Coordinates of C-alpha atoms in Angstrom, one line a residue:
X1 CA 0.0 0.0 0.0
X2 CA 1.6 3.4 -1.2
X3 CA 1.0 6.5 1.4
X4 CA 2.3 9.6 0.2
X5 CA 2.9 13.0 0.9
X6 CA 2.2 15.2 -2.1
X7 CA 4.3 18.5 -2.2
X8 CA 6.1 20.8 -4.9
X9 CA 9.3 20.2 -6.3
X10 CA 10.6 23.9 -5.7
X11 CA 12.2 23.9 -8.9
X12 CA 12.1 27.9 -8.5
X13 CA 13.8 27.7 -5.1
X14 CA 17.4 27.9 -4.4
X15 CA 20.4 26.0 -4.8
X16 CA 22.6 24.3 -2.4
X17 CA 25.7 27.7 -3.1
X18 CA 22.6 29.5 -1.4
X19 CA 22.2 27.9 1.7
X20 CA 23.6 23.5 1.8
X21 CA 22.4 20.5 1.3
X22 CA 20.6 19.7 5.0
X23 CA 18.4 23.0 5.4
X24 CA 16.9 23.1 1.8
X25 CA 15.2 19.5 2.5
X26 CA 14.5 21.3 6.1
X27 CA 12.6 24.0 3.6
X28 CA 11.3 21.4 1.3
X29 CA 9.5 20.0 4.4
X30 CA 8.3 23.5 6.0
X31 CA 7.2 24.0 2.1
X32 CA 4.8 20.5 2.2
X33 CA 2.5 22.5 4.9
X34 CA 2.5 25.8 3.0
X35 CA 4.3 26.2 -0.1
X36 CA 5.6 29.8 0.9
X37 CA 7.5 28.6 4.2
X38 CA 9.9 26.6 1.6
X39 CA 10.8 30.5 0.9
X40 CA 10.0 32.1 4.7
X41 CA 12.5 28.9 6.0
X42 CA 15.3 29.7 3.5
X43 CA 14.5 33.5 4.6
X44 CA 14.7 32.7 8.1
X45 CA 17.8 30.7 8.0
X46 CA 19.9 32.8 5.8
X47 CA 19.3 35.7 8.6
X48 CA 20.5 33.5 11.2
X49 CA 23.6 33.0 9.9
X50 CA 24.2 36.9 9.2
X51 CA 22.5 38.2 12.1
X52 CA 20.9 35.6 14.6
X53 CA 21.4 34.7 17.9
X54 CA 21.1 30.8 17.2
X55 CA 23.9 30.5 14.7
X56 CA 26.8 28.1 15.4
X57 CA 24.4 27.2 18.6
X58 CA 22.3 24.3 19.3
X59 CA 21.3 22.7 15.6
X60 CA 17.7 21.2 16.8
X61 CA 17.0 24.5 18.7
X62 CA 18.3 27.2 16.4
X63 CA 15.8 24.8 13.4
X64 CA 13.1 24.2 15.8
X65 CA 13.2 28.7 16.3
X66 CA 12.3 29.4 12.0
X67 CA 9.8 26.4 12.1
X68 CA 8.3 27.3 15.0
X69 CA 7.6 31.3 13.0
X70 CA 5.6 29.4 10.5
X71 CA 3.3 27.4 13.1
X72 CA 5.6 23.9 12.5
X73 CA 8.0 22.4 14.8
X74 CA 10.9 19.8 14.5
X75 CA 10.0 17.1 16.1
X76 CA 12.7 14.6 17.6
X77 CA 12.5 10.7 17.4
X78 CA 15.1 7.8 19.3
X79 CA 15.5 5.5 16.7
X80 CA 17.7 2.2 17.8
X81 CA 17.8 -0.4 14.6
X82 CA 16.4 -0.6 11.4
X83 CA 13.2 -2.0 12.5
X84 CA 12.6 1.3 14.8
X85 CA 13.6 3.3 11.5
X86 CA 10.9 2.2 9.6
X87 CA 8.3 2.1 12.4
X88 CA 9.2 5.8 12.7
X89 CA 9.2 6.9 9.1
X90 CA 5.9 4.8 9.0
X91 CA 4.3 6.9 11.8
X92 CA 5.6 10.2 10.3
X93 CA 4.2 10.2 7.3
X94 CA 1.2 8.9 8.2
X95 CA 1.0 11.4 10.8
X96 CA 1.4 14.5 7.5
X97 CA 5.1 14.8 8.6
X98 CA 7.7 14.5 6.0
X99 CA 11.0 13.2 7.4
X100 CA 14.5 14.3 7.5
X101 CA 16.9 11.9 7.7
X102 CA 20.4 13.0 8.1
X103 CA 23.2 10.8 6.3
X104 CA 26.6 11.0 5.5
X105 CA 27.4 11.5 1.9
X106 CA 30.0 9.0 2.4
X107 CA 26.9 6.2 2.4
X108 CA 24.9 7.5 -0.1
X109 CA 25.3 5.3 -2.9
X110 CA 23.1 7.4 -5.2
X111 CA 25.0 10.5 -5.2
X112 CA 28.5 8.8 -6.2
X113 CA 30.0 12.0 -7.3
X114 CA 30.4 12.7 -3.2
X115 CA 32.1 9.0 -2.5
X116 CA 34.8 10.8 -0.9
X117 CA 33.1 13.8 0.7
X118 CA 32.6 12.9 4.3
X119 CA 29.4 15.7 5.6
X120 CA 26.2 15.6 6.4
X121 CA 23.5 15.4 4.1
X122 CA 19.8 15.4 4.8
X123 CA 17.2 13.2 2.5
X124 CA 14.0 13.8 2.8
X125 CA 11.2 11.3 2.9
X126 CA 8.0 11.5 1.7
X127 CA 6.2 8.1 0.8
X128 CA 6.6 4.5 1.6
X129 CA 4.9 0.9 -0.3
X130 CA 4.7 -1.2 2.6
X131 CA 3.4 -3.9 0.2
X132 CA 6.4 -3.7 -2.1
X133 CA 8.8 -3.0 1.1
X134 CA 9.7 0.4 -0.6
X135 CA 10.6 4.1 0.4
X136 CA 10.6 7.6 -1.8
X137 CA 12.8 10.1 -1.2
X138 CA 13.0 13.6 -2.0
X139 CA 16.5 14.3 -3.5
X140 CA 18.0 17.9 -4.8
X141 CA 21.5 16.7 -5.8
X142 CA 20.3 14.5 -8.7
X143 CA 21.0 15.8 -11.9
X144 CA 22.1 18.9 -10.5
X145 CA 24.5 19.7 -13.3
X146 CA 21.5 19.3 -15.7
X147 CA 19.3 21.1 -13.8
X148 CA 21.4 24.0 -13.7
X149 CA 21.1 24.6 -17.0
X150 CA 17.3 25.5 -17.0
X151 CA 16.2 25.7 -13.5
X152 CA 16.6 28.5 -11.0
X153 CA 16.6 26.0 -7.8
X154 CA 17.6 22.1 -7.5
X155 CA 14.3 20.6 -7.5
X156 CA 13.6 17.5 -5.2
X157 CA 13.3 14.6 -7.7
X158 CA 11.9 11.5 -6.4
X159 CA 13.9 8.4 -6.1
X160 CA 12.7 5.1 -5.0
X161 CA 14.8 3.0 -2.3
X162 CA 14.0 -0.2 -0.7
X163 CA 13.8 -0.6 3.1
X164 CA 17.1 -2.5 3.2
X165 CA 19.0 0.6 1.2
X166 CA 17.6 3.2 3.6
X167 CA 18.3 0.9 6.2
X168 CA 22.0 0.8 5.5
X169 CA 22.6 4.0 4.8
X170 CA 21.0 4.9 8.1
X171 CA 23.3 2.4 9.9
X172 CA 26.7 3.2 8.5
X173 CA 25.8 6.9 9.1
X174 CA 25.0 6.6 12.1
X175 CA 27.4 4.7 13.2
X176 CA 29.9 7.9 12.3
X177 CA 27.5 10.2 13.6
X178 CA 28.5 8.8 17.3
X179 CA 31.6 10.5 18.1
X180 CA 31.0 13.9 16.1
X181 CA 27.3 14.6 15.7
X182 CA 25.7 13.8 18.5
X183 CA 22.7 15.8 17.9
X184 CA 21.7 13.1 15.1
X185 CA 23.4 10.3 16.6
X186 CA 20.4 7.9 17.1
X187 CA 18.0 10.6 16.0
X188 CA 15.5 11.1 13.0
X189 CA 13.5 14.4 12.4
X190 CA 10.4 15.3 10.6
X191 CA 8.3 18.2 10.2
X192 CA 4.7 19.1 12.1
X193 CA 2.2 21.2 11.9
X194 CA 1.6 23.1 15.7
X195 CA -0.8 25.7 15.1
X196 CA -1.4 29.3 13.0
X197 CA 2.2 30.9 11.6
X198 CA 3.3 34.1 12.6
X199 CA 4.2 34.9 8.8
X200 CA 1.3 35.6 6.1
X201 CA 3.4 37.3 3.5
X202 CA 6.9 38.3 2.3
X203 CA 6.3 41.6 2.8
X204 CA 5.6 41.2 6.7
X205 CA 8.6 38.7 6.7
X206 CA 11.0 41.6 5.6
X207 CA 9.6 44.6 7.7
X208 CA 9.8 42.3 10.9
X209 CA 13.3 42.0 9.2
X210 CA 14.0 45.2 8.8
X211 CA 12.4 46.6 12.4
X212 CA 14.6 43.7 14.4
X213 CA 17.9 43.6 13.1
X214 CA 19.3 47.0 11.9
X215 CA 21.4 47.4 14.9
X216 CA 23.0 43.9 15.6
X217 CA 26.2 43.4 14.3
X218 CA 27.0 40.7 11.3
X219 CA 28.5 37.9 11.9
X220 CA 30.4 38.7 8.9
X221 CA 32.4 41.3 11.0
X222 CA 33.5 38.2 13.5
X223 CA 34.7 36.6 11.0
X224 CA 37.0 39.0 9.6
X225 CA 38.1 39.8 13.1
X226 CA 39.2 36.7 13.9
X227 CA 40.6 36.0 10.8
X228 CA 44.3 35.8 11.7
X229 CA 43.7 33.8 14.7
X230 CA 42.3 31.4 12.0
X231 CA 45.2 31.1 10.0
X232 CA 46.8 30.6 13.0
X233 CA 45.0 27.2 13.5
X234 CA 45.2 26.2 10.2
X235 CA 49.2 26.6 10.3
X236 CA 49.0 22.5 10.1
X237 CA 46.5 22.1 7.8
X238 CA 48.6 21.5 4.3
X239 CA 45.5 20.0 2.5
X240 CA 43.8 23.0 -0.3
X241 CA 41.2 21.1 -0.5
X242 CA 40.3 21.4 3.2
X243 CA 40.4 24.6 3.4
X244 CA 38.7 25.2 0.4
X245 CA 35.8 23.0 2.3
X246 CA 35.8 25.7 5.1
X247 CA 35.5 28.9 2.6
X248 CA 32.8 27.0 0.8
X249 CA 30.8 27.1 3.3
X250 CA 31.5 30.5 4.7
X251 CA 30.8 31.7 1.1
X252 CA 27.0 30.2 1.7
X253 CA 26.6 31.4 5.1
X254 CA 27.8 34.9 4.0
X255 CA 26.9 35.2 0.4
X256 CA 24.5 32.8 -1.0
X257 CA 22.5 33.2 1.9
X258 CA 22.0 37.6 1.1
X259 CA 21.2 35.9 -2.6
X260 CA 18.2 34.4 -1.2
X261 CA 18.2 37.7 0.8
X262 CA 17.5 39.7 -2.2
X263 CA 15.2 37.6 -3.8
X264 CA 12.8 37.7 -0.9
X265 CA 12.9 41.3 -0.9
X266 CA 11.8 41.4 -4.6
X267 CA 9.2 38.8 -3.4
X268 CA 7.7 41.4 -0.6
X269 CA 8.7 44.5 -3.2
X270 CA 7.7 43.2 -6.2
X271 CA 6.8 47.3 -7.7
X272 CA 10.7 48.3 -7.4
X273 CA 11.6 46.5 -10.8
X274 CA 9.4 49.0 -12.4
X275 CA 9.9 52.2 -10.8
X276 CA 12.4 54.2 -12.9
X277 CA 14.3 55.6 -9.7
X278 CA 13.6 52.7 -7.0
X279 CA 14.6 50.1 -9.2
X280 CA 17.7 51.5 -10.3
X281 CA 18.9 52.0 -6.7
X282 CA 17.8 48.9 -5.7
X283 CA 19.2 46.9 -8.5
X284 CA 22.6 48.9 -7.9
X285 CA 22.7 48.2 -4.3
X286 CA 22.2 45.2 -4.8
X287 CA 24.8 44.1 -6.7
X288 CA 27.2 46.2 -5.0
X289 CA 25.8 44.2 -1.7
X290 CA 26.6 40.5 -3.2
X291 CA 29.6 41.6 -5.1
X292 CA 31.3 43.1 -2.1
X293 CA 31.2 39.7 -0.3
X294 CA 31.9 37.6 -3.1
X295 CA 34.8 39.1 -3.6
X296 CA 35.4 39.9 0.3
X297 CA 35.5 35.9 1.0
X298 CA 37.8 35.1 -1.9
X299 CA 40.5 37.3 -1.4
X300 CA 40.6 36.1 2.5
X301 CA 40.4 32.4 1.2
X302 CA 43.4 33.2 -0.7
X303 CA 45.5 34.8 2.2
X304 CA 44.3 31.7 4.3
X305 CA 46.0 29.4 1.5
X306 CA 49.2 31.6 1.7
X307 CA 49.2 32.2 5.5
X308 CA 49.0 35.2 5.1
X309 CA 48.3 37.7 8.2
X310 CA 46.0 40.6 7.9
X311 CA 47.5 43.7 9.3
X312 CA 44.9 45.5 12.7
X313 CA 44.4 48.9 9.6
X314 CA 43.0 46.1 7.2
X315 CA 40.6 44.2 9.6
X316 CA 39.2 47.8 10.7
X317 CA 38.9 49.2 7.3
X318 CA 37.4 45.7 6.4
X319 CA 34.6 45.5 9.2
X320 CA 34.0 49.3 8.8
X321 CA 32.7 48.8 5.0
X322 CA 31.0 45.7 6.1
X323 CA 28.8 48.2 8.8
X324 CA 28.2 50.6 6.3
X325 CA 27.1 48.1 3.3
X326 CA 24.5 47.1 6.1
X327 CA 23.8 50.4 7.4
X328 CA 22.6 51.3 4.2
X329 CA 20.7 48.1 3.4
X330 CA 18.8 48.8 6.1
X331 CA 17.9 52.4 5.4
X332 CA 16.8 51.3 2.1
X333 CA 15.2 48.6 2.9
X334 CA 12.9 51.7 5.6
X335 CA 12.3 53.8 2.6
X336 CA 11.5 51.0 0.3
X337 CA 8.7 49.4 3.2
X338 CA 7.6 53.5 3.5
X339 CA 7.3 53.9 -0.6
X340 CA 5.2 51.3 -0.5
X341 CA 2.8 51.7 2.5
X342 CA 2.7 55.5 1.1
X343 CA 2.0 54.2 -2.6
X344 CA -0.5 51.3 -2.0
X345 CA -1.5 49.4 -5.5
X346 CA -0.1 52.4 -7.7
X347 CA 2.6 52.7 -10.0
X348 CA 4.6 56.0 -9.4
X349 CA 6.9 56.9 -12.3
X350 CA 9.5 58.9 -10.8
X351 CA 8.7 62.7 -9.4
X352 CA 5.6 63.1 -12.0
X353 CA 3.7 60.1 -10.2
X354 CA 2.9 58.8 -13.7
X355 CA 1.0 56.0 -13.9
X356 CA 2.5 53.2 -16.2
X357 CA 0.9 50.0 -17.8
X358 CA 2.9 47.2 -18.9
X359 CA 2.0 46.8 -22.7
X360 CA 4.1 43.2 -22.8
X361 CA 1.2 41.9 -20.7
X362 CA -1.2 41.8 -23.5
X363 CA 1.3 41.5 -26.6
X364 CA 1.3 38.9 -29.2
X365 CA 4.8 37.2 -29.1
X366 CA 7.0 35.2 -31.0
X367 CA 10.8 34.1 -30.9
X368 CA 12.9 32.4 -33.7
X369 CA 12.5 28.9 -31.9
X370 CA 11.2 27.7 -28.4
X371 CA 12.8 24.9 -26.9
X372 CA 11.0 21.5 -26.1
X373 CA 12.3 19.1 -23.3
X374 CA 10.0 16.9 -24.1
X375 CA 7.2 16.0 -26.3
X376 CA 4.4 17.4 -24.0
X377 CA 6.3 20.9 -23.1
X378 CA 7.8 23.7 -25.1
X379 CA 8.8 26.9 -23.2
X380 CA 7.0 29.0 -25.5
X381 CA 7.6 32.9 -26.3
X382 CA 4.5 33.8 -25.0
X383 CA 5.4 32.6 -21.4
X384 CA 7.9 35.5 -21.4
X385 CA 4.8 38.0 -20.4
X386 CA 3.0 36.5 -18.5
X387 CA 3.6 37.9 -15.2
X388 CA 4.4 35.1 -13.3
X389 CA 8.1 33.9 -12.4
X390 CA 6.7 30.2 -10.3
X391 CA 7.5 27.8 -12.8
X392 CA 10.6 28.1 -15.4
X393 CA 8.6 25.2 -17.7
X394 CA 5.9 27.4 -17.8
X395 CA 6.9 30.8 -17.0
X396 CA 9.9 31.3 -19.5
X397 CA 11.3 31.4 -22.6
X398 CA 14.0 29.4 -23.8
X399 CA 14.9 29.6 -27.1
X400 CA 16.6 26.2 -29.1
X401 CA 20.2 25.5 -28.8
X402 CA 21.6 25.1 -32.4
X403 CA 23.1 28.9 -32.8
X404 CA 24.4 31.7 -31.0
X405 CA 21.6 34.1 -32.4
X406 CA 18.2 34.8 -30.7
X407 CA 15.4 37.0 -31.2
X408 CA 12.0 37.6 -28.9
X409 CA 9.6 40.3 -30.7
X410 CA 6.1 41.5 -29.2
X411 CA 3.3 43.1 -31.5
X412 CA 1.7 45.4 -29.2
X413 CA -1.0 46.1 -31.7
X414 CA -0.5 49.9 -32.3
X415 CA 1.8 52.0 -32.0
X416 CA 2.8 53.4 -28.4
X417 CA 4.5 55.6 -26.3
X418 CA 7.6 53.8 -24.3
X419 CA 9.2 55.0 -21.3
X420 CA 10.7 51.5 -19.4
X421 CA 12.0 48.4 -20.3
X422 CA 12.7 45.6 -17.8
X423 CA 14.1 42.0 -18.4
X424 CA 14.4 38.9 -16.2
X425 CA 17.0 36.9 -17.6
X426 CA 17.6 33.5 -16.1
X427 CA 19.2 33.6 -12.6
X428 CA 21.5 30.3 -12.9
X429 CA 24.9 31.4 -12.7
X430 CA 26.4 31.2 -16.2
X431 CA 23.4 30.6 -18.0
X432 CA 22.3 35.1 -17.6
X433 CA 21.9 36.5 -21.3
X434 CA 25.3 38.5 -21.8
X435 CA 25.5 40.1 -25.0
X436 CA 22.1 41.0 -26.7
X437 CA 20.2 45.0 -27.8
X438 CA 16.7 46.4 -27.4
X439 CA 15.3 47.3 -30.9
X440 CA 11.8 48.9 -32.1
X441 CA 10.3 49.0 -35.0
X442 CA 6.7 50.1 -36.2
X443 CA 6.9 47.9 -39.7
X444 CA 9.3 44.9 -38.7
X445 CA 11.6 45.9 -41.5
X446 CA 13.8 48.8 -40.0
X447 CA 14.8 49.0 -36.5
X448 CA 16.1 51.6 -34.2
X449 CA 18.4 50.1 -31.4
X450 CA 16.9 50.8 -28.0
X451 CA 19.9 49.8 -25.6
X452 CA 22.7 47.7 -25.9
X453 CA 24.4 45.4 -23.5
X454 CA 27.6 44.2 -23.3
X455 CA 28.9 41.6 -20.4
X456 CA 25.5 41.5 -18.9
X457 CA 26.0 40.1 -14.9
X458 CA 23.0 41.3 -13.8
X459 CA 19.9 39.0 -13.7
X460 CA 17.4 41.9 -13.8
X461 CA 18.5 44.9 -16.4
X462 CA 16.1 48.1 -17.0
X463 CA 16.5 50.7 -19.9
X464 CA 14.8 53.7 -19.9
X465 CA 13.5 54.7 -23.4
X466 CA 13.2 58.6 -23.2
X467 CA 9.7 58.5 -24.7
X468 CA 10.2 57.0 -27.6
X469 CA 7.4 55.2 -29.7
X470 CA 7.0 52.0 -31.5
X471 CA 4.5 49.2 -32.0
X472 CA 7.2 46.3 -32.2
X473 CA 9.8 45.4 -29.9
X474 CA 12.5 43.2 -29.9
X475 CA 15.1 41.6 -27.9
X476 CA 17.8 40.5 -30.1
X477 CA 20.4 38.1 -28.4
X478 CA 23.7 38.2 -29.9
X479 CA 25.5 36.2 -26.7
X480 CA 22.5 33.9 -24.8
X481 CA 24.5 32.7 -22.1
X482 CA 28.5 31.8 -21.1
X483 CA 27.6 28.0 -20.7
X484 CA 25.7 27.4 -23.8
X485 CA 23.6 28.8 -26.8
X486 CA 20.8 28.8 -25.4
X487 CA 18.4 32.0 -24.7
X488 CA 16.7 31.9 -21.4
X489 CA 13.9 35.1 -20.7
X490 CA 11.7 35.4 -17.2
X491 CA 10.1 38.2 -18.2
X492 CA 9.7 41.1 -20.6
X493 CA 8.0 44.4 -19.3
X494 CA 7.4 47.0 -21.8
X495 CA 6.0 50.0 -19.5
X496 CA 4.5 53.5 -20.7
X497 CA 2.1 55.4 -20.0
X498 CA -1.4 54.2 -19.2
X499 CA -4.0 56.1 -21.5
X500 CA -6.2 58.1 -19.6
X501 CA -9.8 59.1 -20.8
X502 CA -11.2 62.5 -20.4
X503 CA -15.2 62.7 -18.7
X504 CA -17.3 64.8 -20.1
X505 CA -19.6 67.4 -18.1

């Protein structure tokens, strides 16, 4: 008899360089209760680890603190043998708990390309066939290099194991869990449902944000301080690839996690990419924000590989432009909450208060090819306006593969006056359009070049247009992506001005 927990695969989530491989299951379970609290978890636990008070604390307690936000708790179970295992994962999901096993990759046969990699790993478990003596997982690292081609998160592909599998990977793992994870050590997890959440949107989620944390200090700033003291320790440690293992994951704790960050507050914001001043000093901010700690983390990975001190000057100038760089993200993040609660519903165009409508949303489209993955689905052109950004099968364009050269165009049935384009490329690193220009047109035969972009980083771009006036529009794509051929649009917003009808007396 097959029981089974139904829930998404969060293909538009987030990928393990964003947050690892244990609390994206830990969201994929929040997300089976509500589908948002995959998003509010990944929230929750990226500002933990650049603010909170739980981080590098107790692991059940500092989890147990986000679920508990979203009305869910982490619930503990002794587990002794294999027998107990399966009793317990039984229960659960009978119970409308998904489970959380943790493993060490060392034992998971299915995920060979980690043989060597000895971490913990968390799969999650969602059905069992008692009749045919079989489990389901939930797994994210299964075809991840393929998926990283198309998809914005690593989805949780299913993946049938029999009892005796889970049972031995269980075993060995936790047989290694005894001496240096004790908090797992005999343990399995799952997910339940306590009562109402304390979160109903993303825009509540970043004001409590915003009102709660603006004057703690990052973690990021501890770091750096005790940098040298770190080198120190690591005076023994002659293996790269260790250390590279340490700056990994400081490079999610500190800079993936502000990439989920980000996204969130374009979830709560979602007005700023079309505001002609707002979303320009958002979009700027924000990549200064990420770029600044990308670059931040690599440079003291290096040093750590050349043991390499950093002089007292350094570490202060260092923690100084940290404070600021939050300072100010948390001043815009205030005006941005205040724009909005002034502005309610409207679209402001800069100091005119013009209201804008985005022409794209009823455009007829089409693209020099749409790309199939299989016989059933094409990622058509028309998917590239329609508003929503849940689903990249159904809410993108991707164009073929077999040349370099792409084209979207949009008929917007007259003629019309353009102030504001803005395009979502794809947000899989190495896969953003780079090279590609804006054109218009009003007969398809002669076009007038828009914008041009060269080296394109940026996963949202915005061009104003100066008021000029055309009926077609197209995005021609000279470079689609550094990884492939391949063109992969979001979104296309054409915005002008909405047409406003005198009354008579």
């Amino acid at each position: 008899m097959l029981v089974a927990l139904e829930m998404d695969y969060f293909s538009e989530g987030y990928r393990t360089m964003h947050s690892n491989c244990v609390d994206l299951p830990m969201a994929g379970a929040a997300g089976f209760h509500q589908y948002e609290n995959y998003f509010y978890y990944t929230f929750l636990y990226a500002v933990m680890m650049n603010w909170g008070e739980a981080a590098g604390g107790d692991w059940v307690a500092s989890r147990r603190s986000i679920l508990n936000k979203l009305g869910l708790t982490l619930k503990v179970t002794e587990v002794l043998d294999a027998a107990g295992l399966l009793s317990v994962i039984h229960m659960n999901i009978d119970q409308q708990c998904p489970v959380v096993m943790i493993a060490n990759y060392n034992y998971l046969f299915f995920l060979s390309q980690y043989g060597t990699v000895i971490d913990d790993h968390a799969v999650l478990i969602t059905e069992y066939d008692s009749a045919r003596r079989l489990i389901v997982i939930r797994e994210n690292q299964l075809n991840k290099e393929v998926t990283l081609n198309v998809m914005k998160g690593e989805p949780f592909f299913k993946l049938q194991l029999t009892e005796e599998m889970i049972a031995d990977i269980w075993n060995k793992s936790n047989a290694s869990f005894k001496e240096i994870r004790n908090y797992c050590y005999n343990k399995l997890f799952s997910v339940a449902k306590i009562g109402e959440s304390e979160v109903h949107s993303y825009l509540e989620l970043v004001e409590d944000f915003a009102q709660c944390y603006k004057n703690r200090s990052s973690h990021l700033i501890e770091s750096v301080e005790r940098f040298n003291d770190n080198v120190s320790l690591m005076e023994g440690l002659n293996d790269a690839n260790a250390i590279a293992v340490e700056f990994e994951g400081m490079r999610r704790s500190y800079h993936g996690s502000v990439i989920i960050m980000f996204d969130i507050f374009e979830k709560a914001l979602p007005w700023v990419s079309a505001h002609e001043e707002w979303g320009q000093i958002f979009g700027g901010f924000r990549d200064q924000y990420i770029k600044f700690r990308y670059h931040l983390i690599s440079s003291l990975h290096a040093d750590t590989l050349r043991r390499k001190l950093m002089p007292p000057d350094r570490i202060l100038q260092l923690t100084e432009e940290i404070r600021q760089l939050d300072t100010e993200l948390f001043s815009l993040l205030e005006e941005l909450i205040l724009h909005h609660s002034q502005h309610h519903n409207q679209q402001v165009l800069g100091n005119a208060a013009q209201a804008l409508i985005n022409y794209a949303a009823c455009a007829e489209v089409s693209a020099d090819s749409e790309y199939s993955p299989d016989p059933e689905t094409v990622c058509r052109a028309s998917q590239a306006v329609n508003g929503r950004r849940e689903n990249w099968i159904t809410d993108s364009w991707h164009s073929d593969k077999s040349q370099p050269v792409h084209w979207l165009m949009l008929d917007l049935l007259k003629q019309r006056e353009l102030l504001r384009f803005v395009i979502r490329h794809s947000p899989a690193p190495g896969y953003i359009t780079m090279d590609y220009e804006l054109q218009g047109s009003n007969d398809k035969e002669q076009w007038e070049q828009i914008a041009a972009v060269r080296n394109n980083e940026s996963v949202l771009t915005a061009h104003e247009a100066d008021g000029c006036s055309f009926r077609y529009i197209r995005l021609y794509i000279t470079y689609p992506a550094q990884n492939d051929f391949q063109a992969r649009i979001f979104e296309l917003e054409v915005w002008g001005p909405a047409v406003t009808h005198a009354t008579k007396n």
